[in-house]
């Protein structure tokens, strides 16, 4: 069995010493047809060292022999994948990459020495022979923090102080660079001006038990116009430095470096590791649990009223109801207001505990949650303001004067430490289109709207993607609440006000000012981030032709002798690089014009050795990289966040976290295309993931004549929520002004809402909605809720009775 930890745990974990001896290859493939390869092997174990080791080059042979040994200190609780990259050295061009072997070193047991032959091409009898030895490390066990998927390791702090006491008084200033690969700071440039004015000390935070090095590079000193000195450099292995003791290094005749490595603790009085600022755990945060307790009382009172119950509900009898929506620009904004207005009129809004949104829906949500008591007020009055903003001319948002204002704020944002992109500009444009001035509201400030349980908890959604990979091949769900921002897959969360700040190994390293809500809106509706492959898959999701051209080629290979297999071991695989044409084509097809970039709060964190067996991780394990941990958690400094519609247009994934225990989902579709495909894709996805969710398939005849409301449930799985689905259709609204109230002849035109034709005013590209069009969409979605209120009430009543019986059975 694997590790099924959902909460953060701190535990001592020993390190080991891994010795890798690269012995030889047989029948090596050629890089070209004319000559044999000049072969070397590049070794990289990113969980132990950021630097790559390399064998000598053996020239002009298909059977190179090296017999070279390399040593790594590894953390046993981390998934350590050794990469053995075989290359052909070229003197005049870039070296040819022949293949790479990915080997899970946890297959080697402590105290073992194993000689392995990797069968690279059994037909051609191509083999790579490597010997592995695993020994105990003399170091004391490392204190790690883990949730069974991510691992935070101990961090040490290196302080470097320049001693310029040996500089001459007339010496010119000297500039030099200090760097520690894999540290939070990476590199720092220092200037030593005179012996009386030494450089400020430099600090580096790095993984204590990694094979880190301090690199010192001195600049060339000009002697005359025609003569220059070469760069001077020095390297100091940090694992040779005694902890808490100062050591003097003499890299240059004119000055010394005083270096001191120490455990990174909270203070002198408390000799214990710093508490993590990233919460590692799949459970709900304490703030959300507290909210749910308060919200249950509101929901219980509302249900007693609308269901006409004789007695009030106990906490365990109160169903958790959620509203989930899709995107669609101004169309979604107007539709969201109409939906919530309809729920309020039918006294159902107080029965809802969560509202999730993406893209244009978030524009309405963020507007509402600026008011701490919005759901207790007449939404009709709030909607009046939104209608004015929707109908106004948007030309000023694109004027030269506005662009100058945007440029100034983006420059200030860059100065504050953010990496800006066109998506941030888009966010400022959204703000100008929906407001009469700057909106200084922030995500964390929405806590005021839920601190008494007075409104449903809002959840916003985005996808984290990677460069040069299509969204279909890699994406990670990222949820945003007023309390936290985090990854569903990894169980890693940070406070909402800390999102965008710099983190390393779970620690907050540099606090940046929290983003204004407009920048979040730009990210949640980043319609400009689609690449060509996303567009292709959106048009025809069954087409695999371009994938064959753009995906890396990995094949599982055997090793001799066979090693005992454990469920969490990853099979040995070989990567064969594609040709130059394929790489160029992949770059073209997967390049995104713009993405929203934020500092990666997972930076430095490593993956647990048994992560692949973790149930919570497996629920969201859905991409080609999930069994490639070196690629999955690469040291990317930035998250790249896009609109969720690039995968499927629904915001319900956060509601499927089992910890939220959602009973009923009111799913409102606002897309302008197919009214069934978004939910079908979501249902298929959740079924494939093993996440409880009802099947939502309709036959062709039903799709041609869609009704306003459908109920989907899985009677055989009580953990699956009941889904009440509302397509965006104009059915009985054409004939009825309100439920049971027929339209007069003069009012018939008001019921004609053109949702999907080429002449529809509700295109996602539209940035304005005239008052009449806004009202039609508003009234349509309002009506569809009211006309099907009895269906909602029946489902709620049934779920209440089920929860009562579930407790007694």
Phi, psi and omega in degrees: 000150179269186179273129182240032180293134175251342181253160179290134178230142174252130184209148174285138183220118182289152172264165177227163177253120180254127175249128180241120178249111177276114189266296185194172171233155176235138174055047181298135178295159179268146173279333177215173186279343191270321187229161171287160183283148169260094200260143169218164179240129177258127181251132178219124174235087191297339178281350180247328183202143177277346181267147179265140175263160186212137174281171171290159176272130176253120190274141163052056177205150176268355181232064183291145177236131181244306184055048179249143187245141181226149185236140179224139171260120187239152173268122188294332182278359181258147176282106183260111178249113179276131177254123177250101186260118182263126186228157173252119184282133176237135184282328188250348179228176178296140180301145179275130176270112184274313182190165174223132175260130177253116186236127178279108187286351176292350174291340179270120183276155180301132179088000182263149164237120187233128174262119184242141170250113177278122183274091186284322179209090184304325180294320179268005180054036178276126184222151170239125184253123183222142177248135181240138174228132179243124181230161177289148176264140178288350180293152175293153180304141180277140176273114179247159173239130185211153169248016181091353178236309176254151181232127171258124183258169181294140180247134174250159180239124178259124176252130181237120180241133180274133173248105182262027185296338181266003178287144174286152184298330182263012181293144177280162180293148180237132177251137178212167185240131172250139179213145173230103182300136179085356177278170176295319186279335181065288183217149176221137176263128180240152178236122176256108187274299178218171179293339177274347184230075182291161179290153176294151181294150177251145178234141177228131175255124186216165179291121189303318187260015172276162177274067184272156181224145171266117177259131181241120180238122179260143182284162174291141179254124183283122177266319176204178185297329185256001185227132178223146174278152174286158175301139172257140181215158178212152180230134180237113175296125185286336179287355175268351182276135175288138179290136176073007178244140180275136181233141179259131178245140181244084181276350189206154182289344187260343180205164178244163172241126174261116184243144180216123178255133182218155173297142182270100184247171182286334181177171183292331185278339184236097183276072178217156182299150176299140174294145179289146173263348171263126179276118178259108181168147182269350180291161175291149180289157181304324180296318180290323176299318179296319177301314184298323177298318179289320183293327180301325179293320177295314182295318181300316179295319180294319180292322177302323181285305188286333179266358179056049180280143179285327180237153177289159181272142172280164185306316184287349179265353183275117178287148176266116185249138181229147171255128177233147188225171173242175182269187179147032174059222182297328177300313180292324179300309181295320182295323179298314178300317180296317179299310182293326177295318177296318178297320179295316181297329180267010179061029180260344184296325179286354176271354187263135179256336182225146168229124178246149182206161174212163176053227187297335177300325182293337177296319177288319183298313182294329176294314181296318188281003168287337179263119185295342183232035189300322185285350177266354180258161178292112181297337178302323179288320179295322182294330179304317180293319180295323179297319179298316181293324180291325186273341186293158176294138182258008184299324182296333180293341182247012183286163179298321180296319178293320179299324177295319178296317178299317182299320180296315181291322178295324176296319178295323179294320177296317178299325180290344177121001178274152174262108187271158178212182179298333180295327176293322175297318178300320178299319177295324177293319177301316179301315181294327181285335186247000182220162176266358179193187179295138177254112185269010179295147179231159183302314183297335181288346177289353175299330179298333182275355180229003187293342177249007185073020187282339178229159172300152178281124178279139174231126178252159189221142175215170176245135169267129183235179179233155175298145173059027176224133179291152180299327179295332183267338176204127172198154179223130181287130177237122181255151181231122171235169176299343181267313189217160168236132182193172182264127177296321187289320187265346185063046182231127187220149174232158176302144183304321182287347179263352179297130184101343177282170183268130180235155171212127180050040177084002181251140176284117185260323180214116181278123175257152177299139180297140182293144170293157188296335181297325179291328175291320178299320177300320179291315182293339180233048185279074185291350184265005185268359184289135173260178186296324179291323176299317179296319181296313181292329177294328179280325182207094186290348181271354185280121181249002186301309184291331177298322181296335180272340190245345180274148173292153181259113177241136176227141176285139180233159179267155169237146181242125002282165175294136177262148177302137182259139173240154186303330184268357177286141179264132181301149176291133184229156177239133176257127175247117186293147176283169179284174182298324180295317180295319178296319179294320179294320179297317179301320181291313187285331185256000179289131177258129181303323181199141173226159178274122186248130176224150179304137184281109181283358173266004185303132178092328182297141181249171186260136182294148184300330183249026184301327186292341180264359183284127185297319182294319177296316184298331180298332182243012178280103191217015184228169185292342183266354188292343174250022174234076189301329178296325177275327183298314181241059176288165187280041182298131179286333188237139164282148177239105192250136184223171178296138182293341181296346178291344174252294165210152190268077171203150183251026186272349182310318179299334181286344182269002170297123185299336181294338181275341173051052181288131179265317185225132176245121171268104187259115181251122182262128180240011182292154181270347181264227181300133180272354181247333186298317181304314181289323178299316179297318180296316180297316178298317181299311182294324177297315179297327181279351183076021179267126182303122181195138182288154174287138188234029184281135173246149178282171185299322181294320179295324180293329181287332184231069185291140173270178182280341188205140176225147176246124178241132178211159178246099184294340183267354181228099183294344179280346179281133178289155170278129181251119173258112191255130179243099171293158176274087183232154178250084185261261183287346178301334179296332184251344185237131177286322176213164180308119179084358182246108183285149179284147170281169180301322182290338184264357184300326181295333180289341178268001180267095182251111181277100187272323194229359181286170181293343180262006183297137176283359186258022177302144179299336180286344183288134178255359177224149173232119177298157187305316181296318180292320177300314182296321180298313179295318178302310183290327178297307182291327175299311181298314183301325176291310183297321183291341181241021180299324180297324177297315178299315181296321179297317179296317180298317180297317179297321181290323176299314180297322179297318181292325177295316181289326182297328182286324184277339183279000000 
